[in-house]
Coordinates of C-alpha atoms in Angstrom, one line a residue:
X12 CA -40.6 -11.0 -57.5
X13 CA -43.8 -8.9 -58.1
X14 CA -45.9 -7.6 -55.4
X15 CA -49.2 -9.3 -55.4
X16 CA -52.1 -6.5 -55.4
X17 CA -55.1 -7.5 -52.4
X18 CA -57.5 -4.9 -52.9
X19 CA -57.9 -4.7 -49.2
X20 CA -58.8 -1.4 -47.7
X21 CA -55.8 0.9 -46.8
X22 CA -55.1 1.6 -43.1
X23 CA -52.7 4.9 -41.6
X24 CA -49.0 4.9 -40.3
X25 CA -49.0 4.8 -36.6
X26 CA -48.0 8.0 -35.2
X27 CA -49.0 8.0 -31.8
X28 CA -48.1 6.4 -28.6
X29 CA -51.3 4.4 -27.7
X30 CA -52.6 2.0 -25.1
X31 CA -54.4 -1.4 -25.7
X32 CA -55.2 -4.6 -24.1
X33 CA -53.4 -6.7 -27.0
X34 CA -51.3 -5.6 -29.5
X35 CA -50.8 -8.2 -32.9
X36 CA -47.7 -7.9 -34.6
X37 CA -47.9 -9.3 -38.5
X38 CA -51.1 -8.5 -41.1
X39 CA -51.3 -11.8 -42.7
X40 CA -54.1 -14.3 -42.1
X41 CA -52.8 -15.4 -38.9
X42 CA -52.8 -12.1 -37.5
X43 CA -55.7 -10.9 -38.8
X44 CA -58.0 -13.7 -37.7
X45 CA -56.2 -13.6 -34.2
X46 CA -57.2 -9.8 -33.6
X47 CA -61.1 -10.7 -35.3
X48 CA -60.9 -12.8 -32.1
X49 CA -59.8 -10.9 -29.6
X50 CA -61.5 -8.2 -30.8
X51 CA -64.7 -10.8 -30.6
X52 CA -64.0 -11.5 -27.3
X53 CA -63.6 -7.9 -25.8
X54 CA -60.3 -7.6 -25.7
X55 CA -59.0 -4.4 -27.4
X56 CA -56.9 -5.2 -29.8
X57 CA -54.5 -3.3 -32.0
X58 CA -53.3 -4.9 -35.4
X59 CA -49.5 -3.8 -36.6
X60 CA -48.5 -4.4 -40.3
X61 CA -45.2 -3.7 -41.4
X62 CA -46.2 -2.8 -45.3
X63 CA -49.8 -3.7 -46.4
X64 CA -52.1 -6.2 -45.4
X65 CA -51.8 -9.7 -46.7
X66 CA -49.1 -8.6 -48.8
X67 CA -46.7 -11.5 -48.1
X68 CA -47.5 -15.1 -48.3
X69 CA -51.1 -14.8 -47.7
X70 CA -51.4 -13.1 -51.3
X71 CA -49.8 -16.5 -52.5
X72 CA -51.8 -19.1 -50.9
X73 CA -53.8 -21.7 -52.4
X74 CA -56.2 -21.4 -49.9
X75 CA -56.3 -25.1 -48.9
X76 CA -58.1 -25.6 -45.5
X77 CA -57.5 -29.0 -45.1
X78 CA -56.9 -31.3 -42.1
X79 CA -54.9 -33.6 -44.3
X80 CA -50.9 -32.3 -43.8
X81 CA -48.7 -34.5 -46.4
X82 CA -48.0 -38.1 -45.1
X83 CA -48.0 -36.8 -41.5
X84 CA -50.1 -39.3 -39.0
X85 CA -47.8 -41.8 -38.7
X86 CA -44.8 -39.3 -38.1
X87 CA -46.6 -37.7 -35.4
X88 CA -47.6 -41.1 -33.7
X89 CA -44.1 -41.9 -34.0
X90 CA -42.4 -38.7 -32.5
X91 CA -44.9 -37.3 -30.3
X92 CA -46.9 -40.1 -28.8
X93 CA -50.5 -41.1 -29.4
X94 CA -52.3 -38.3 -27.2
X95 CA -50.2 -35.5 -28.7
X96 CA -50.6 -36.7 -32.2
X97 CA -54.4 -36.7 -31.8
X98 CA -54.4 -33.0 -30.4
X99 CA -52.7 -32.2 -33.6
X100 CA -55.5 -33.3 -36.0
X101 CA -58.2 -32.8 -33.4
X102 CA -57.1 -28.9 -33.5
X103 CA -56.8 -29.3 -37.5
X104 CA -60.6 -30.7 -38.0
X105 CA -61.7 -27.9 -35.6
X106 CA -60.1 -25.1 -37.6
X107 CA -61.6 -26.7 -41.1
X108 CA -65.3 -26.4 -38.9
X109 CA -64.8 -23.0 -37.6
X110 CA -63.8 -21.3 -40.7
X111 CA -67.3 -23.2 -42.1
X112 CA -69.2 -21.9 -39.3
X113 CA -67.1 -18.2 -39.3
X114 CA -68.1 -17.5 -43.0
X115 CA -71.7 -18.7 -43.0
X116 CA -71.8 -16.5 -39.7
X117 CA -70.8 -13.1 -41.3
X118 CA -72.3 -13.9 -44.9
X119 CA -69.0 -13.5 -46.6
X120 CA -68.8 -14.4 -50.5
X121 CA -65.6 -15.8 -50.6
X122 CA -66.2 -18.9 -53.1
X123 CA -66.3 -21.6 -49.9
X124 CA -66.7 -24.9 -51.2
X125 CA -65.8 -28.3 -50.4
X126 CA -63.4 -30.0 -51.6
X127 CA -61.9 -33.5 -50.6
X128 CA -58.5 -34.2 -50.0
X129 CA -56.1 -36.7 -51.1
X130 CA -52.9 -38.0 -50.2
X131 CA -51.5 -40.2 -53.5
X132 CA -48.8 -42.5 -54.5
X133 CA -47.0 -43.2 -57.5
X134 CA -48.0 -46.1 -59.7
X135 CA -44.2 -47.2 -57.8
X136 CA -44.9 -45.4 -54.5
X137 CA -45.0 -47.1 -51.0
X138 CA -48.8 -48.2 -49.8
X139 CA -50.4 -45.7 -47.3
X140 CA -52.0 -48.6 -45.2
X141 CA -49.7 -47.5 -43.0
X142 CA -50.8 -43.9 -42.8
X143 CA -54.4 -45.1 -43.2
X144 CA -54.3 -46.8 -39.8
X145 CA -52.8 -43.6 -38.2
X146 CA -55.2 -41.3 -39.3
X147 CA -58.0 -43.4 -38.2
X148 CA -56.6 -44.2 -35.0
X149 CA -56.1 -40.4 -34.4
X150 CA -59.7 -39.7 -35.1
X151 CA -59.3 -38.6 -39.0
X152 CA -62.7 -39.2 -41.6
X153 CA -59.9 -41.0 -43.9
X154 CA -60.7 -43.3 -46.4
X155 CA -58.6 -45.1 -48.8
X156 CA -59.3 -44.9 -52.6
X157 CA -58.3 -45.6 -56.0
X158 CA -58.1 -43.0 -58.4
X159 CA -59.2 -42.3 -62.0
X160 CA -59.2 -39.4 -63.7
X161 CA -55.3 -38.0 -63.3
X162 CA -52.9 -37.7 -66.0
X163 CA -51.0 -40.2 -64.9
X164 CA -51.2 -43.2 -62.7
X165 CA -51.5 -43.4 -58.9
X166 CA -51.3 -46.4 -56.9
X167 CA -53.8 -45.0 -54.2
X168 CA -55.0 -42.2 -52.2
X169 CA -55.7 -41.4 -48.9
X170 CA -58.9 -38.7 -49.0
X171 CA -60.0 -36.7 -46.1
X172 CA -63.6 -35.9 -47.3
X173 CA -65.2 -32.4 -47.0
X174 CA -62.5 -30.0 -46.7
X175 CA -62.9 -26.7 -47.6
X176 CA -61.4 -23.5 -49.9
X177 CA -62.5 -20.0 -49.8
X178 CA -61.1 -17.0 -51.8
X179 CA -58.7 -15.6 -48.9
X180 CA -58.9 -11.8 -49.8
X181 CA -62.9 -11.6 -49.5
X182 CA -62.7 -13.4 -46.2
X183 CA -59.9 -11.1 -44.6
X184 CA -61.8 -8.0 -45.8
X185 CA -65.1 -9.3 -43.7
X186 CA -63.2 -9.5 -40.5
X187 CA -61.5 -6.3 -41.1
X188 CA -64.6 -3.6 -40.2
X189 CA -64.4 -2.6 -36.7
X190 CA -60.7 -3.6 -35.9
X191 CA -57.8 -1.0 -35.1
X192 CA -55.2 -1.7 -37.3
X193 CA -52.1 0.0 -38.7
X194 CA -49.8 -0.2 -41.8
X195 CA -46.4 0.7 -42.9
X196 CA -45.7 0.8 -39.5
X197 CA -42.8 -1.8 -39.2
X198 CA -42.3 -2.9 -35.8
X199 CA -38.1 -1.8 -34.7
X200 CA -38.0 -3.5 -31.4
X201 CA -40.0 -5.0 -28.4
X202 CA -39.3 -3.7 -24.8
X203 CA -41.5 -4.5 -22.2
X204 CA -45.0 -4.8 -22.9
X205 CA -44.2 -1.9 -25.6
X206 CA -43.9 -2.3 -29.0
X207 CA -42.0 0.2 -30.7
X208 CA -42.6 1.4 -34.6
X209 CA -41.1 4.1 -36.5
X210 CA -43.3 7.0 -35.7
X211 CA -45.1 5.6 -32.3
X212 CA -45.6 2.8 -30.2
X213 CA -48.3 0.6 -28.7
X214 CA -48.5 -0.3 -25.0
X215 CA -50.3 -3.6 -24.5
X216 CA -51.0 -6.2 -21.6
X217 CA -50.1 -9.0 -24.2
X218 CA -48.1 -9.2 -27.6
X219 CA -48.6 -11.7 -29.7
X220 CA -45.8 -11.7 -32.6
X221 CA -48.0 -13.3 -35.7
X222 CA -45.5 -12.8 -38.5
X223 CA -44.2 -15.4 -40.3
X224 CA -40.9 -16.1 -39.5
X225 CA -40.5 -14.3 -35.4
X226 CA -38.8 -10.6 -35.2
X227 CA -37.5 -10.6 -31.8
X228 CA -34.4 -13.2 -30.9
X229 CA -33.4 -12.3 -27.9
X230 CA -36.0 -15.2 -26.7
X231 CA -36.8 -18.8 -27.7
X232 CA -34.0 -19.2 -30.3
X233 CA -36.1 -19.5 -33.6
X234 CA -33.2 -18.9 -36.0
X235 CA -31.7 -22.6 -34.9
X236 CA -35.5 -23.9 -34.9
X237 CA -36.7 -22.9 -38.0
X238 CA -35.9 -23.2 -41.9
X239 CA -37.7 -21.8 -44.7
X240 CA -38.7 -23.7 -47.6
X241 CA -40.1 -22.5 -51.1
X242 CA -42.4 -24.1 -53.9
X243 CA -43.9 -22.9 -57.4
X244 CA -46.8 -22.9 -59.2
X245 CA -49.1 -22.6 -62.6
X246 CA -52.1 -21.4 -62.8
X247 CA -54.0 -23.2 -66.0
X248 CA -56.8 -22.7 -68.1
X249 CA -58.1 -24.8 -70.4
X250 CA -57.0 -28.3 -68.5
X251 CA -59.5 -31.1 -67.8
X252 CA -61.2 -30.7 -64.7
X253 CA -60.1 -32.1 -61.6
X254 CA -62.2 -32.8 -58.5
X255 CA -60.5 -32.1 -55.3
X256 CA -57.3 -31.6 -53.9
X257 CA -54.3 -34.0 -55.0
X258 CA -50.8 -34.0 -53.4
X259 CA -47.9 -36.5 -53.8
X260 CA -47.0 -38.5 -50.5
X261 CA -43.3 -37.5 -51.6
X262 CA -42.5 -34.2 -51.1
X263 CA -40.8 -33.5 -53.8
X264 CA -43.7 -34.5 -56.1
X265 CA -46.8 -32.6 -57.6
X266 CA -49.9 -30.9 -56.5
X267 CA -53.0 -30.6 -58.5
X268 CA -56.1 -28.5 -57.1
X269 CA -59.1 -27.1 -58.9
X270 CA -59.7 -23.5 -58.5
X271 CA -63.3 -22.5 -60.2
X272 CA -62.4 -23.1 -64.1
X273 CA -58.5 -22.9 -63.4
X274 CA -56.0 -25.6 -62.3
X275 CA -53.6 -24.9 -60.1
X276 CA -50.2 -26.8 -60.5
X277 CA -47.5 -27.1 -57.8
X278 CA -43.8 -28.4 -57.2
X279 CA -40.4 -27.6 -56.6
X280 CA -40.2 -27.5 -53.3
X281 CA -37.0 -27.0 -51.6
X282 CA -35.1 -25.3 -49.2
X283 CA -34.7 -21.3 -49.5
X284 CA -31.2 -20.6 -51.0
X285 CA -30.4 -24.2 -52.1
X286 CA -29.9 -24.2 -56.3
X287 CA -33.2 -25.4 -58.0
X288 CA -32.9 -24.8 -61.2
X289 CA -35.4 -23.2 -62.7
X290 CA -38.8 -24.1 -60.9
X291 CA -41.2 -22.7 -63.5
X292 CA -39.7 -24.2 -66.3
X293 CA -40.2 -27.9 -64.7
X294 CA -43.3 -27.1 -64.2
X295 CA -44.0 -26.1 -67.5
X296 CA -42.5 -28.9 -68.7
X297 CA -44.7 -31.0 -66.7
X298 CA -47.9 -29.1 -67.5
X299 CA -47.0 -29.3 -71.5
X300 CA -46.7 -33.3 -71.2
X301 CA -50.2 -33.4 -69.0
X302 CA -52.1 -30.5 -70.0
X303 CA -50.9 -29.7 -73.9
X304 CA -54.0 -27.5 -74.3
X305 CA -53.9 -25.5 -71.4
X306 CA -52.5 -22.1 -71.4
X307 CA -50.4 -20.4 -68.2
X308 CA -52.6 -17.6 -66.4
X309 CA -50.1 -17.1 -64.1
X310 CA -46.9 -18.3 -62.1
X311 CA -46.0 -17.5 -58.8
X312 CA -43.8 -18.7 -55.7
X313 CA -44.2 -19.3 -52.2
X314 CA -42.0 -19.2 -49.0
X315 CA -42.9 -21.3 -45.4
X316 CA -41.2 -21.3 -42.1
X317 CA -41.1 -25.1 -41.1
X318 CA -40.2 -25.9 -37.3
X319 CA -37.9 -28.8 -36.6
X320 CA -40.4 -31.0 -35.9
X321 CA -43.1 -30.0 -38.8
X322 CA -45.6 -28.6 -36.0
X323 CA -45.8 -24.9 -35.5
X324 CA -45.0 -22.7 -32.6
X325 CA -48.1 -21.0 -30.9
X326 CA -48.1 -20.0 -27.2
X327 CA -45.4 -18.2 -25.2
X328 CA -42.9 -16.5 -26.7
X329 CA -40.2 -17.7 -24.3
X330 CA -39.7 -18.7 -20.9
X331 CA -39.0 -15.3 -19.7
X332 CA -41.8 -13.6 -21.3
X333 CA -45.2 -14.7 -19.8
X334 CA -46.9 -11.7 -21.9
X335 CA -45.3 -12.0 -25.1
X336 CA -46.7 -14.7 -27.4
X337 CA -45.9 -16.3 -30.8
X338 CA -47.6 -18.2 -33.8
X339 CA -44.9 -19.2 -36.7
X340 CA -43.9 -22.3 -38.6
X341 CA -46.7 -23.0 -40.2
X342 CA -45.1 -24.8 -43.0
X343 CA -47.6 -25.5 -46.2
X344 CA -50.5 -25.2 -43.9
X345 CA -51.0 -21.7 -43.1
X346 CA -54.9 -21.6 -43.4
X347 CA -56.2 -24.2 -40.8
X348 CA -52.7 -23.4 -38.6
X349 CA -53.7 -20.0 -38.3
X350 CA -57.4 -20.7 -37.0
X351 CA -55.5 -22.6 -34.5
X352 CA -53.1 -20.2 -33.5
X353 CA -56.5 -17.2 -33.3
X354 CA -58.7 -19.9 -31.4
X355 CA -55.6 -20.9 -28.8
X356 CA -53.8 -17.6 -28.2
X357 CA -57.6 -16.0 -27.5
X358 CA -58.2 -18.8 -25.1
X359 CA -54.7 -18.5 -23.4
X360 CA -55.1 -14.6 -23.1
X361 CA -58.4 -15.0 -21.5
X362 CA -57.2 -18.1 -19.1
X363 CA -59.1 -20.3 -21.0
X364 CA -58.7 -23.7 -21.5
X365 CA -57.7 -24.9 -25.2
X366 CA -57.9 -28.4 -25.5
X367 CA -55.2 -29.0 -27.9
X368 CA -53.0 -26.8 -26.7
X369 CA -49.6 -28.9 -25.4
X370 CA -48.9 -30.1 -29.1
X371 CA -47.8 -26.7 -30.2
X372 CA -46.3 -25.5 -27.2
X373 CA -43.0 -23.6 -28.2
X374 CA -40.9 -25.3 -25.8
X375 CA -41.7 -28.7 -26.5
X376 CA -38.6 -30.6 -27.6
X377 CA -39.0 -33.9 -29.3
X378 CA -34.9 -35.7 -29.7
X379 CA -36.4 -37.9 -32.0
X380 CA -38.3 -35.2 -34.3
X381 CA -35.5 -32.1 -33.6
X382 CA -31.9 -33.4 -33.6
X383 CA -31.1 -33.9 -37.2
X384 CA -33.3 -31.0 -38.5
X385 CA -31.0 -29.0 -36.3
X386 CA -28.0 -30.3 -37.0
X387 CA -28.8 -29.6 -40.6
X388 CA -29.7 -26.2 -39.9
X389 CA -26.5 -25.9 -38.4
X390 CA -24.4 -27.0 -41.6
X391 CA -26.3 -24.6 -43.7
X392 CA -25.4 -21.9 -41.3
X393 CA -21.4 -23.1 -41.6
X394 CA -21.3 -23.3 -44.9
X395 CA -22.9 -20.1 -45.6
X396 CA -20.6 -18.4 -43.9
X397 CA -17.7 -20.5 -45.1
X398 CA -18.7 -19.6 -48.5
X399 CA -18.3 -16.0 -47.8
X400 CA -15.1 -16.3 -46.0
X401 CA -13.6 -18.7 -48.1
X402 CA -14.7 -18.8 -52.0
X403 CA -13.3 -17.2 -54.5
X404 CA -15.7 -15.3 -57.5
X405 CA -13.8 -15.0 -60.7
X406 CA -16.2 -13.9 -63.0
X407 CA -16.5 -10.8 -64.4
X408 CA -19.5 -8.1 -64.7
X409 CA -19.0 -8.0 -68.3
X410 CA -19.5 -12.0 -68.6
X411 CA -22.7 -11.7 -67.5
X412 CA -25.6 -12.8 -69.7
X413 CA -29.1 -10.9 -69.9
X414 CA -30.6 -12.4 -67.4
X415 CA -28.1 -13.8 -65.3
X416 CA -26.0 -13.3 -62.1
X417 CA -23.1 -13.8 -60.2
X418 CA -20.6 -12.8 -57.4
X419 CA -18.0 -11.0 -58.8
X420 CA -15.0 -9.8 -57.2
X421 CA -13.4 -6.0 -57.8
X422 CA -10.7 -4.1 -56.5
X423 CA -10.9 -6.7 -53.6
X424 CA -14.7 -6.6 -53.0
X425 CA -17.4 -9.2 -53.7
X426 CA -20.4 -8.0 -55.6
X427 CA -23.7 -9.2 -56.6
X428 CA -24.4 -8.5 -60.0
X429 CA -27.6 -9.0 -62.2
X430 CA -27.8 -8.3 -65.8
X431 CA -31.6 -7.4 -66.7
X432 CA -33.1 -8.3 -70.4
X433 CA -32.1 -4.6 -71.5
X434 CA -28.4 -5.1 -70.3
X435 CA -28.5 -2.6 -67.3
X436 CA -26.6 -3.9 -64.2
X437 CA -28.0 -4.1 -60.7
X438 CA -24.9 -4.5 -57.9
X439 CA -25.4 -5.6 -54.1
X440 CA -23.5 -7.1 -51.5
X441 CA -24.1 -10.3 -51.5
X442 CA -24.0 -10.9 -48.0
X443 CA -27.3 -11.4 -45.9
X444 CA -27.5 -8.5 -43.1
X445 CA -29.2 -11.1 -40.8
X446 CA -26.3 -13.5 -40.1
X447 CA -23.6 -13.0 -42.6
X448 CA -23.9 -15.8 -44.7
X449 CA -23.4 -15.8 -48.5
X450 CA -26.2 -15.2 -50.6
X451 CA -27.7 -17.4 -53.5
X452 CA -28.9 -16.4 -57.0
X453 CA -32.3 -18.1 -57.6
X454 CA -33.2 -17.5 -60.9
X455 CA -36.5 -18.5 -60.7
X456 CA -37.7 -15.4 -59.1
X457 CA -34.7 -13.3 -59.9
X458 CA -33.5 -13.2 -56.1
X459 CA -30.7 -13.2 -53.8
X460 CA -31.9 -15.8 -51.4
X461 CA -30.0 -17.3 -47.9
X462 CA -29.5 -20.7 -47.6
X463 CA -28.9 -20.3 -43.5
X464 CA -32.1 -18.7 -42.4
X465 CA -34.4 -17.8 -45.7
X466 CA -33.9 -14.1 -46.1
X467 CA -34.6 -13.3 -49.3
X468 CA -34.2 -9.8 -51.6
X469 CA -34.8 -8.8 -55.0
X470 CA -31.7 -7.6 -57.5
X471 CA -32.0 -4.7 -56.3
X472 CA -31.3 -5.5 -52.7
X473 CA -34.8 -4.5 -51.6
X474 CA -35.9 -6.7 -48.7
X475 CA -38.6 -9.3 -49.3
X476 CA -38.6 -12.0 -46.4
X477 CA -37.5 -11.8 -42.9
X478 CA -35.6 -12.7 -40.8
X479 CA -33.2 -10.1 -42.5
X480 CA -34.4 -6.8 -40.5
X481 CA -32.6 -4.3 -43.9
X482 CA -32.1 -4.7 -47.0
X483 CA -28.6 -5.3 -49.1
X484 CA -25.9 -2.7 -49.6
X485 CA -26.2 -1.1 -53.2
X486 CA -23.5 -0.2 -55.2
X487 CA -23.3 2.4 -58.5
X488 CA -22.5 -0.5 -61.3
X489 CA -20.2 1.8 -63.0
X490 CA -17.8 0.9 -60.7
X491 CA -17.7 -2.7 -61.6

C-alpha cells in the first residue's frame, strides 16, 4: 500500500520539552483545522504528527463536503429522537457553510465548487419517501428527483443541492502558515496534561487526541466502540461526464463523483480484515461494463473508524479527564465531521456554547443504535483470537504463488508469508501486536489486516493503521 505524496511543507522532530495552551495530537484534516481554530482564537496551540502531514486518510479522500450521510435521517430520527437527529444535520449544513466562507476568507485555490448530492436507488431498490420526509422534517434542502444520465437505471434520488468539493491538500497548506506544528514525532503516552513523544514532550492546559482511530485506552473504551471499515476506488479518464455526486442507498453499492475531467468510481466496502476478494478487480469489472472507453488513472483504498451508532465521538475524552478531548469515528464523512469537531472542541475549550453539541457527546449511549454493533464487535474480537489459538496452517512456503500469501506453520511456529512477483519471500508474525488476534491477507492492497480492531501492516510488517502501537515481528525467510 503506497504512500500518497502531499506536497505539504516539512515540519522538525520535537526535541524539546515545551509549554502551550493546547496541544493537538493527529495531522490530518481534523487536526489541522482544529489547531487553525484555536490558533484563530488565541489559544496557543501546538500541532503533533506522528509521520507527515495528511499522510493517512486525508491523502485518500474524495473530498466530499456534503451534508447528505448515506440513507441516514430516518435512522437518526429513529435512534436518537427528533431534537438530537436535527443537531446532527444542523451541525453538518454548518460545516458545508463554513468551509465556503473559510476558503473565500483566505483566498485559497483549492478547486471549490458545488456540487449536488444524491442519495439513489436501484431500478429494484426501496423508495426514499421515507428518508425524504426525515430529511425535511430535520431541516435538510432535500428534494426528490429522477435521474437521467447514469449508466444504468435508478429508481430515484434524494439530492441535497449545493454541496461543495475542494482539492484538500491546497486547503490544508493555507491554514498551515503561522501554526506550531511538529512531525515524526509520534506521540508514546499521555500523563497528565503532558504529552510525551520520542525526543520531548508538550505540556498543555487541554489535549485534544484528533487521530483517527484514539491512542490512549486507559479511558472511554474505544476499542469495544469502534470498527474500521474499508472501500476502493478508480480514478477514470475518458468517461462521460457526470454532474454531481451519486451514492447507492445500499451500502454495499457504487459511488460515482466528478472530479474536474476525471470520474471517480467507488465500492467494496466492508469491514477491515473480513475476505473481499479482490476490490479493484470488481471495480474494474464494473467500470469496463459502464465506461468501456475510459482508461484507470489510478486506484486507491481507504480506511474509516465507524462508532456504534454511525455518529462520531467529539468532546471529552472520558469521564475522568475533564482536559483531555477527542474527535474520531468519522466514518465516510471525514470532511464536514472534521469542521465539526474544529468548530465544537474551540467552543468547548473556550466555555463556549456549541449548539449542536449533545449529539456527539462521547458518552452518549443509545441501546437501540449500540447493542448489536457491539456485540458484533465482540464476535470478531473472539474469533480472532480463536483463530490464532485454534487453526491449524498447513501450507507450505514453497506453495506459495507470486503474488500470494498464507500462514504457514514451521518447526511449530505460524508465519506470515508473501511471495512478491520476483519470487522473494517476505515472513511476519501474523499476529496483531494490539490485541492478539489473527491476522488476514487482503490481497487487494497486499496487507495483513485485523478483523478485531482494523490494524493494518504491509508484507513487510511495517505498521500502516492504528490502533496497533508497533509493527509485526519479521523473520529471515530462509528459515522457512
Amino acid at each position: 500500500m503506497e504512500e500518497m505524496e502531499t506536497g505539504l511543507p516539512a515540519f522538525p522532530r520535537l526535541e524539546e520539552r515545551l509549554r502551550a495552551d493546547v496541544a493537538v495530537v493527529g495531522g490530518g484534516m481534523a487536526g489541522i483545522l482544529t489547531a487553525f481554530s484555536l490558533k484563530r482564537a488565541g489559544l496557543r496551540t501546538v500541532l503533533l504528527e506522528e509521520g507527515r502531514l495528511a499522510q493517512g486518510v486525508t491523502a485518500r479522500t474524495t473530498a466530499r463536503v456534503s451534508a447528505q450521510h448515506g440513507l441516514f435521517c430516518e435512522r437518526l430520527m429513529r435512534d436518537f429522537g427528533e431534537h438530537l437527529a436535527r443537531q446532527y444535520v444542523q451541525a453538518q449544513l454548518h460545516a458545508v457553510s463554513q468551509y465556503r466562507a473559510l476558503v473565500r476568507a483566505l483566498g485559497v485555490d483549492c478547486a471549490l465548487t458545488e456540487q449536488a448530492s444524491f442519495l439513489y436507488t436501484a431500478a429494484n431498490g426501496p423508495s426514499l419517501d421515507q428518508e425524504y420526509a426525515c430529511a425535511r422534517k430535520l431541516g435538510a434542502p432535500a428534494e426528490l428527483h429522477a435521474v437521467e444520465g447514469l449508466p444504468f437505471s435508478v429508481r430515484e434520488a434524494l439530492c441535497f443541492p449545493e454541496q461543495l468539493r475542494l482539492e484538500p491538500l491546497p486547503f490544508l497548506a493555507a491554514l498551515l502558515p503561522g501554526l506550531t506544528v511538529y512531525e515524526h514525532s509520534p506521540v508514546r503516552d499521555i500523563r497528565g496534561r503532558c504529552v510525551l513523544c520520542d525526543a520531548g514532550s508538550a505540556e498543555a492546559e487541554h489535549i485534544i487526541v484528533a487521530t483517527r482511530y484514539p491512542m490512549l485506552e486507559r479511558w472511554g473504551f474505544y476499542r469495544l466502540r469502534l470498527r474500521q471499515e474499508q472501500a476502493f476506488f478508480l480514478a477514470l479518464s475518458g468517461a462521460p461526464r457526470i454532474d454531481g455526486w451519486y451514492l447507492d442507498a445500499d451500502e454495499h453499492g457504487w459511488s460515482l463523483q466528478q472530479r474536474g475531467d476525471t470520474l471517480l468510481l467507488g465500492g467494496g466496502l466492508h469491514r477491515c480484515g473480513d475476505p473481499c476478494g479482490d476490490g479493484y478487480e470488481r471495480l474494474r469489472a464494473q467500470a469496463r461494463l459502464w465506461f468501456p472507453e475510459a482508461r484507470e488513472e489510478r486506484a486507491w483504498s481507504t480506511q474509516d473508524c465507524v462508532t456504534l451508532d454511525g455518529v462520531p465521538y467529539i468532546g471529552r475524552y472520558g469521564a475522568a479527564t475533564p482536559h483531555l478531548h477527542v474527535a474520531a469515528g468519522f466514518g465516510r464523512w471525514g470532511m464536514t465531521n472534521s469542521m465539526v469537531a474544529a468548530t465544537l472542541l474551540t467552543a468547548e475549550l473556550l466555555g463556549n456554547c456549541y449548539p449542536f453539541a449533545d449529539v456527539f457527546s462521547p458518552d452518549r449511549f443509545f441501546p437501540s443504535a449500540s447493542i448489536e454493533a457491539m456485540m458484533e464487535g465482540a464476535l470478531y474480537a473472539v474469533r480472532g483470537r480463536y483463530r490464532r489459538l485454534f487453526t491449524t496452517a498447513e501450507t507450505e512456503a514453497a506453495a506459495i504463488p507470486p503474488g500470494g500469501a498464507a500462514v504457514v506453520r514451521h518447526h511449530g511456529r505460524q508465519y506470515g508469508v508473501y511471495r512478491d512477483e520476483n519470487g522473494a519471500l517476505y515472513a511476519v508474525s501474523p499476529v496483531c501486536p494490539h490485541r492478539g488476534c489473527a491476522l488476514e491477507w487482503n490481497g487487494a492492497d497486499k496487507t495483513w489486516d485485523c478483523p478485531c480492531h482494523g490494524s493494518r501492516f504491509d508484507y513487510t510488517g511495517r505498521r500502516l493503521f492504528h490502533p496497533a502501537a508497533a509493527a509485526l515481528r519479521s523473520f529471515d525467510p530462509r528459515l522457512l
